[in-house]
Coordinates of C-alpha atoms in Angstrom, one line a residue:
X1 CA -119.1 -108.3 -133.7
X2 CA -121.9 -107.4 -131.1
X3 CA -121.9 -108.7 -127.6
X4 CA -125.3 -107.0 -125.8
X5 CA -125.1 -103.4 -126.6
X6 CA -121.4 -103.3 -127.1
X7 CA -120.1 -103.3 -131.0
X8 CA -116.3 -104.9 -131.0
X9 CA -114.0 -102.9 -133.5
X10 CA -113.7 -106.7 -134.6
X11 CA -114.2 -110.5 -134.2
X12 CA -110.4 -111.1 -132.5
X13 CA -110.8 -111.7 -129.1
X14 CA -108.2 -112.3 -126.8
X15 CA -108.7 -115.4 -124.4
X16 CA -108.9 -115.2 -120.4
X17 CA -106.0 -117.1 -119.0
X18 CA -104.7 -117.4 -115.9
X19 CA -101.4 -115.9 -114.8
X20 CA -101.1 -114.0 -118.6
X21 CA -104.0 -112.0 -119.4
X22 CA -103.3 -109.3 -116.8
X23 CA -103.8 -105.7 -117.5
X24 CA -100.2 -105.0 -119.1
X25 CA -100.9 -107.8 -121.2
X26 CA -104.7 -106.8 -122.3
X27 CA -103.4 -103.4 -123.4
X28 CA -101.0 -104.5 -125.7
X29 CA -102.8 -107.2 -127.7
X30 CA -105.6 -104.4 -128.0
X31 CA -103.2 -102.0 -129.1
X32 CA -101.9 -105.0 -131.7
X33 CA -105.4 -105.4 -133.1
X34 CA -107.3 -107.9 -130.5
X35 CA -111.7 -106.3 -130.4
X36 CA -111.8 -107.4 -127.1
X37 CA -109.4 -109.1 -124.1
X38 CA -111.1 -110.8 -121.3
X39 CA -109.6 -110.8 -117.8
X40 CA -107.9 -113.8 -116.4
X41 CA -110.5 -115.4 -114.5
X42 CA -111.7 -113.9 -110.6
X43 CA -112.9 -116.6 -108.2
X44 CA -116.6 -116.2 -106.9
X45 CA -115.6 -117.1 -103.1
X46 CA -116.3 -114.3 -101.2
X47 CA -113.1 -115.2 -98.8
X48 CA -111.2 -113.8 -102.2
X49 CA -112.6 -110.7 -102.8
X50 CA -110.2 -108.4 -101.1
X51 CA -107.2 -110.9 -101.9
X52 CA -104.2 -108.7 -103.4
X53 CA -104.1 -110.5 -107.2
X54 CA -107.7 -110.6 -106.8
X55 CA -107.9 -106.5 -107.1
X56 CA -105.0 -106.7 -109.7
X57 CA -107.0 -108.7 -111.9
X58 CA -109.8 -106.1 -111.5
X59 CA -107.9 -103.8 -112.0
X60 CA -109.2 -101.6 -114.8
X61 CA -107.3 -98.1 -114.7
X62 CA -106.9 -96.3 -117.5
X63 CA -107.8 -99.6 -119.4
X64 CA -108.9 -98.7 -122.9
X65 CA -111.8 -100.4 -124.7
X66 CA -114.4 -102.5 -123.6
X67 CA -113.5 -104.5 -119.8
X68 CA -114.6 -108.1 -119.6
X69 CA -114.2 -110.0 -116.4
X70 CA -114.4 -113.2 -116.3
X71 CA -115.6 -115.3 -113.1
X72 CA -115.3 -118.7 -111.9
X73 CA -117.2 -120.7 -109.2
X74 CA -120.4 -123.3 -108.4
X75 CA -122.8 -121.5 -106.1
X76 CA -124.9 -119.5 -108.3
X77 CA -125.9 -116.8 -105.5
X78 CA -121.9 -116.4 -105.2
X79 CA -121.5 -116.5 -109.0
X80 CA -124.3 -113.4 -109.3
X81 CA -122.7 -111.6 -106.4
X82 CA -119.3 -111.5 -108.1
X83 CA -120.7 -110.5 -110.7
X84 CA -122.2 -107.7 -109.6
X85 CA -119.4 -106.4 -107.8
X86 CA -117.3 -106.3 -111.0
X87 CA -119.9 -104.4 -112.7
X88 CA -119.3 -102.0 -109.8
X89 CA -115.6 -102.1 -110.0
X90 CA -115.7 -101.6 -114.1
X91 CA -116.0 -104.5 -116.2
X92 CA -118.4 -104.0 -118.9
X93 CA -119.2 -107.8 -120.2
X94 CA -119.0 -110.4 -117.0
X95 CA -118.4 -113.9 -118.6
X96 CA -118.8 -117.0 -116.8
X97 CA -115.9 -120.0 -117.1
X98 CA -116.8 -123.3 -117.9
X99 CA -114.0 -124.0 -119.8
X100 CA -110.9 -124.2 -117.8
X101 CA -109.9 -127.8 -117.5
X102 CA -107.1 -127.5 -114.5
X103 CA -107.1 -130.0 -112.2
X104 CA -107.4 -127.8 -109.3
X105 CA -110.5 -126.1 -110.4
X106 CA -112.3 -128.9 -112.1
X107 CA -111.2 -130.8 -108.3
X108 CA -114.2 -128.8 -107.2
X109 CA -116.7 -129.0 -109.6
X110 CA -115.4 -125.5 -111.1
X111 CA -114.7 -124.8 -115.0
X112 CA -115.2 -127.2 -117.3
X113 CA -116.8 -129.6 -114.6
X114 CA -119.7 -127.7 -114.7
X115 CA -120.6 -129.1 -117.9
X116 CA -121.7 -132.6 -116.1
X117 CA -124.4 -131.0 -114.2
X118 CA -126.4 -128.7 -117.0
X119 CA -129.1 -128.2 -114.5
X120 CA -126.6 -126.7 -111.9
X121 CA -125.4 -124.9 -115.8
X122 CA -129.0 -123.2 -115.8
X123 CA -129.0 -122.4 -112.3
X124 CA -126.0 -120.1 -112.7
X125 CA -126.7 -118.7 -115.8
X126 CA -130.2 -117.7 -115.0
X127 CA -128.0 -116.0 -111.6
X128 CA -125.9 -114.2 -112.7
X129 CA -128.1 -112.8 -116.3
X130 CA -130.5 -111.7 -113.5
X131 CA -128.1 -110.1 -111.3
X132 CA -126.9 -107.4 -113.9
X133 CA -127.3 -104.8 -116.3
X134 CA -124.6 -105.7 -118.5
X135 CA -124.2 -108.4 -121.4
X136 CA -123.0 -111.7 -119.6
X137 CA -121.1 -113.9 -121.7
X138 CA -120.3 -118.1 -121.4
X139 CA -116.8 -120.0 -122.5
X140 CA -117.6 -123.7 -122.3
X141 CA -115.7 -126.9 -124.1
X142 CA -117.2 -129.1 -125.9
X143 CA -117.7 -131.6 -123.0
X144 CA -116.7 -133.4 -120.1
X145 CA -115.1 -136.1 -122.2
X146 CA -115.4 -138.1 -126.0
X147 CA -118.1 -139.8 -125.0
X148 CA -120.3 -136.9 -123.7
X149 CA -120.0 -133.9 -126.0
X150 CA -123.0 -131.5 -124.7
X151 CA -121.6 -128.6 -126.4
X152 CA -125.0 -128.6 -128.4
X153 CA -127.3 -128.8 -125.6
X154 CA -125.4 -126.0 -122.9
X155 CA -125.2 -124.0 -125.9
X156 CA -129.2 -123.9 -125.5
X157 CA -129.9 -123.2 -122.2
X158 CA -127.4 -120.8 -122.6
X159 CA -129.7 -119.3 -125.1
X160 CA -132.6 -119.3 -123.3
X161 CA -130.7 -117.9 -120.4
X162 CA -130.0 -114.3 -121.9
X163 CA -126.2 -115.4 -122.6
X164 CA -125.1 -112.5 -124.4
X165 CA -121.9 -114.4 -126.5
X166 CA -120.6 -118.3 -126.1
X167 CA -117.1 -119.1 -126.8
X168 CA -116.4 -122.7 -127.6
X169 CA -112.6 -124.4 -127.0
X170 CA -112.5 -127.0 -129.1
X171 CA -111.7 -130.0 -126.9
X172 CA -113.4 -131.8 -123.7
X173 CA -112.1 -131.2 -120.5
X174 CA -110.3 -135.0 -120.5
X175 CA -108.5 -133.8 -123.8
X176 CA -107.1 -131.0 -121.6
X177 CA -104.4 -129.3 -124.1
X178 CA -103.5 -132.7 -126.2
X179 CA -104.5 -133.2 -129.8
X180 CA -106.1 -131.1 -131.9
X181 CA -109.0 -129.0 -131.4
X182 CA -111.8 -129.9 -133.5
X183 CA -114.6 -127.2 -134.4
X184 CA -117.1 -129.3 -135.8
X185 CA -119.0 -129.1 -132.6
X186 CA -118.9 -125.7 -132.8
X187 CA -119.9 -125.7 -136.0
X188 CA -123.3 -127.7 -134.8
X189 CA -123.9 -125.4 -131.9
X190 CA -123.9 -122.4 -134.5
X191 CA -126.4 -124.3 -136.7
X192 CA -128.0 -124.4 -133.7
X193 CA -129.1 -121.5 -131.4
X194 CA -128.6 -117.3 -132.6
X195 CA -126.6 -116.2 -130.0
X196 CA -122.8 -114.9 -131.2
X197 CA -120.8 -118.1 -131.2
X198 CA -116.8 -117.4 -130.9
X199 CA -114.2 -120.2 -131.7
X200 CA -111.5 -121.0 -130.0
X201 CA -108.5 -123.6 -129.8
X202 CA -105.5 -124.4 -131.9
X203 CA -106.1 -120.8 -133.9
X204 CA -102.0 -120.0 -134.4
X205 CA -102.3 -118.0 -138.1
X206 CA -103.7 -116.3 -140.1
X207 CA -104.4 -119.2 -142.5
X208 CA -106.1 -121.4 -139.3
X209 CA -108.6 -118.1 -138.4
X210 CA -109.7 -117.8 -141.8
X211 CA -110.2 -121.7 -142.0
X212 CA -112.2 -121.7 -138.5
X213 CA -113.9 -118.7 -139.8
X214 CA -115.0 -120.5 -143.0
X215 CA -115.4 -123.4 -141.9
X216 CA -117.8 -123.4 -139.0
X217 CA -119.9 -120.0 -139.5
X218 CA -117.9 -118.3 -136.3
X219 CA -119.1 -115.3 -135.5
X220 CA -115.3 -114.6 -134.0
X221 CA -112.5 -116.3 -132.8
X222 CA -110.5 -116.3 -129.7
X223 CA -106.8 -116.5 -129.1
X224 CA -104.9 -117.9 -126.3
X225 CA -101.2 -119.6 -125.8
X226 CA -100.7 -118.1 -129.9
X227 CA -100.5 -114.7 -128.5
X228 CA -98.4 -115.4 -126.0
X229 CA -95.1 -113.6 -126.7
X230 CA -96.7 -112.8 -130.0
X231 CA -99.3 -109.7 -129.8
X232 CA -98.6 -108.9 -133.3
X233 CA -100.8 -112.1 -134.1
X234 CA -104.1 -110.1 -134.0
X235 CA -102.9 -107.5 -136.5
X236 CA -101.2 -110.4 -139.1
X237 CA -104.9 -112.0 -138.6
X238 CA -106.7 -108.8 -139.3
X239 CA -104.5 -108.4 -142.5
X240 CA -104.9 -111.7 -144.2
X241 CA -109.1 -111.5 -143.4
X242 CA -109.3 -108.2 -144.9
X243 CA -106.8 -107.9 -148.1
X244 CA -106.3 -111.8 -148.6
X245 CA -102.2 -111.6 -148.3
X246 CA -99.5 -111.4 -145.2
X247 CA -98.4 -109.1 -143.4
X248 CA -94.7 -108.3 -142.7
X249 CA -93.4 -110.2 -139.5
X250 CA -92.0 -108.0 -136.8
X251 CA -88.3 -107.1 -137.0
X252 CA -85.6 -108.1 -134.0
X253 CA -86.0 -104.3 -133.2
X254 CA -89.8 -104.4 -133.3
X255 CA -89.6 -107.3 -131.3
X256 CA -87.4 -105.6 -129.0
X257 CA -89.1 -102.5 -128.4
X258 CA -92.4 -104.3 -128.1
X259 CA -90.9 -106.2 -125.6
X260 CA -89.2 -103.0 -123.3
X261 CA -92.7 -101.9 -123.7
X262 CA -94.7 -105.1 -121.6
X263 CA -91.8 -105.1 -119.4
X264 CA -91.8 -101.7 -118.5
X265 CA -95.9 -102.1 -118.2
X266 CA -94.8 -105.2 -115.8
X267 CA -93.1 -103.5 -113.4
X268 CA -95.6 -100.5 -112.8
X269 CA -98.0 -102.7 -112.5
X270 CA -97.0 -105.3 -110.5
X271 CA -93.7 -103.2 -108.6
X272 CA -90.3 -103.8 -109.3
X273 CA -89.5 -107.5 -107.3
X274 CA -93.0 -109.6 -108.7
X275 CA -92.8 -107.4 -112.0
X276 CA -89.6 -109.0 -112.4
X277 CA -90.7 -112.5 -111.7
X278 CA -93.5 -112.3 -113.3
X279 CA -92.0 -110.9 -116.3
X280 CA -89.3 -114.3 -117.0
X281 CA -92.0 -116.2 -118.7
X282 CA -92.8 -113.6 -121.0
X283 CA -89.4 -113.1 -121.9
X284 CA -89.0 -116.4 -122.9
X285 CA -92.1 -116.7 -124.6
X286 CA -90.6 -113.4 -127.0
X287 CA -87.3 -115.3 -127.4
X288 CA -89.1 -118.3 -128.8
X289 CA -89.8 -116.3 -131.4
X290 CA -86.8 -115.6 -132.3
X291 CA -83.2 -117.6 -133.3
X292 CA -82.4 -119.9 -130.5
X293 CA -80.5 -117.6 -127.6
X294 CA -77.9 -119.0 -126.1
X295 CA -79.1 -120.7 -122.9
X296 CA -76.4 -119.6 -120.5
X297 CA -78.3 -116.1 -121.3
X298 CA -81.4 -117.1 -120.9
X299 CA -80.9 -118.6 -117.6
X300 CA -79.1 -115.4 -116.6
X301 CA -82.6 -113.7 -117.5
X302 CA -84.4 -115.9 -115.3
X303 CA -81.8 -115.4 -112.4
X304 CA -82.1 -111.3 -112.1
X305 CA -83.3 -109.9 -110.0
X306 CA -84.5 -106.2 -110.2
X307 CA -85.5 -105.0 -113.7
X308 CA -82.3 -102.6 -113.9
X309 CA -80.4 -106.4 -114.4
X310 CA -83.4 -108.0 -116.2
X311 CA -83.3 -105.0 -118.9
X312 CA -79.3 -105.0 -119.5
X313 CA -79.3 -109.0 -120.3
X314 CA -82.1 -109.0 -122.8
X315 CA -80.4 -105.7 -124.2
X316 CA -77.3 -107.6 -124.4
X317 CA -79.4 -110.7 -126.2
X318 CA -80.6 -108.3 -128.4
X319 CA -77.6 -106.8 -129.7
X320 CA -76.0 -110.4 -129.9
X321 CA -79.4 -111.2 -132.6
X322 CA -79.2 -107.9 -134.5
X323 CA -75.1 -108.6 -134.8
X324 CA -75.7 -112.0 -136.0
X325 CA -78.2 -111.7 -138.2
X326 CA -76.1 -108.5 -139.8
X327 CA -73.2 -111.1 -140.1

């Protein structure tokens, strides 16, 4: 998979999402398997720029790989600025959101809003292309709603703007999360212009990638809420694409260790009190993996308060698994 002049190590790409794809999180689904993992998205308002998660999310030390930031906004002079001062921080690919279908984003004309206006689309594009060196990228969704899928037609002025790579979710912004994603739009859009078109939406297995894959021409495919909790996804993919059969699921002490591993990850990056907060979904996302946990435990979890505590009780959990499923 090529984006510009950068060659992934493969077509699984892990998706930009708010609040989860942080650094700690980045690092392990790479080291799990994932080509590339984009950066929760960075606002273009310039008030923003020196904002504390604002720098954590451009954070890139000691980040291995290739960095992509992704950056949200309307004004395309602000869009071209933020992207150039993430080049100059690091990132390496700066892709552009037109996908995200929250409320309070698409509330001003942000994310997947966009995608009503294709010639404010081509203003931004052409902006931020020309501000940089480096391969821009573009994740869109199908359309605004059922009745006006433009998937087709964004996909070609993205084209003719320089767009590196276009990722595709498979639902309009009114569909939000519900349903299914569908990828024969994608599927059209690929027929369509030469750019690298990535899938994404509803990809959970190994069966589902290799089905997108098939089925629509993909060049990759992107993962999102799959991952979450379960970075061994990319690698199971990767398995099943390249010798046809499945790969062993993780073991309660794989599971566990993986887990110390992001918490410990957490805390240095975040410190020890939001590390901790930030660190309860997570947790739970693991544990949904697993045999239901008795929810006294879990809500203790959720109630601790420095990681010394949050550590012990999913240590305790832990041994309770390993000691029942010995029994």
């Amino acid at each position: 998979m090529q984006i510009g002049s950068y060659q992934l190590e493969n077509n699984l790409i892990l998706a930009p999402m708010a609040g989860i794809s942080d650094r700690p999180f980045r690092e392990l689904c790479k080291q799990f398997g994932a080509g590339l993992a984009v950066s929760e998205m960075v606002a273009s308002n310039p008030a923003l720029r020196r904002h504390k998660r604002t720098l954590l999310k451009t954070d890139h030390n000691g980040e291995t790989g290739i960095r992509s930031v992704q950056i949200l906004g309307t004004d395309p002079q602000q869009m071209a600025d933020a992207a150039k001062l993430n080049a100059q921080r690091g990132a390496q690919i700066i892709d552009i959101n037109m996908g995200c279908p929250a409320k309070k984003v698409c509330s001003v004309a942000a994310g997947s809003a966009l995608l009503k206006d294709e010639a404010l689309v081509k203003r931004i594009l052409d902006a931020v292309v020309n501000a940089v060196d480096i391969p821009v990228t573009l994740k869109i969704r199908t359309g605004w709603d059922l009745q006006s899928r433009n998937a087709v037609e964004i996909a070609q002025i993205a084209e003719n703007a320089g767009i590196a790579a276009l990722t595709i979710h498979g639902r309009t912004r009114a569909c939000k999360f519900d349903g299914q994603a569908e990828h024969e739009t994608l599927k059209k859009v690929k027929q369509t212009v030469n750019i690298p078109v990535i899938a994404n939406g509803d990809i959970d297995s190994p069966e589902q990638a290799q089905f997108v894959l098939d089925s629509t021409g993909a060049d990759a495919i992107m993962i999102g809420r799959a991952a979450q909790g379960n970075p061994w996804l990319f690698s199971q993919i990767s398995h099943f694409i390249n010798h046809g059969k499945h790969l062993e699921k993780p073991t309660i002490t794989a599971i566990h260790s993986t887990l110390m591993n992001h918490l410990d990850k957490l805390y240095s990056f975040y410190g020890n009190e939001s590390g901790v907060r930030i660190a309860r979904k997570h947790i739970a996302w693991y544990f949904r993996h697993l045999e239901p946990v008795v929810q006294d435990t879990q809500s203790a979890i959720n109630q601790a308060q420095c990681p010394s505590q949050q550590i012990a009780l999913i240590n305790s959990a832990f041994d309770f698994l390993t000691i029942d499923r010995a029994a």
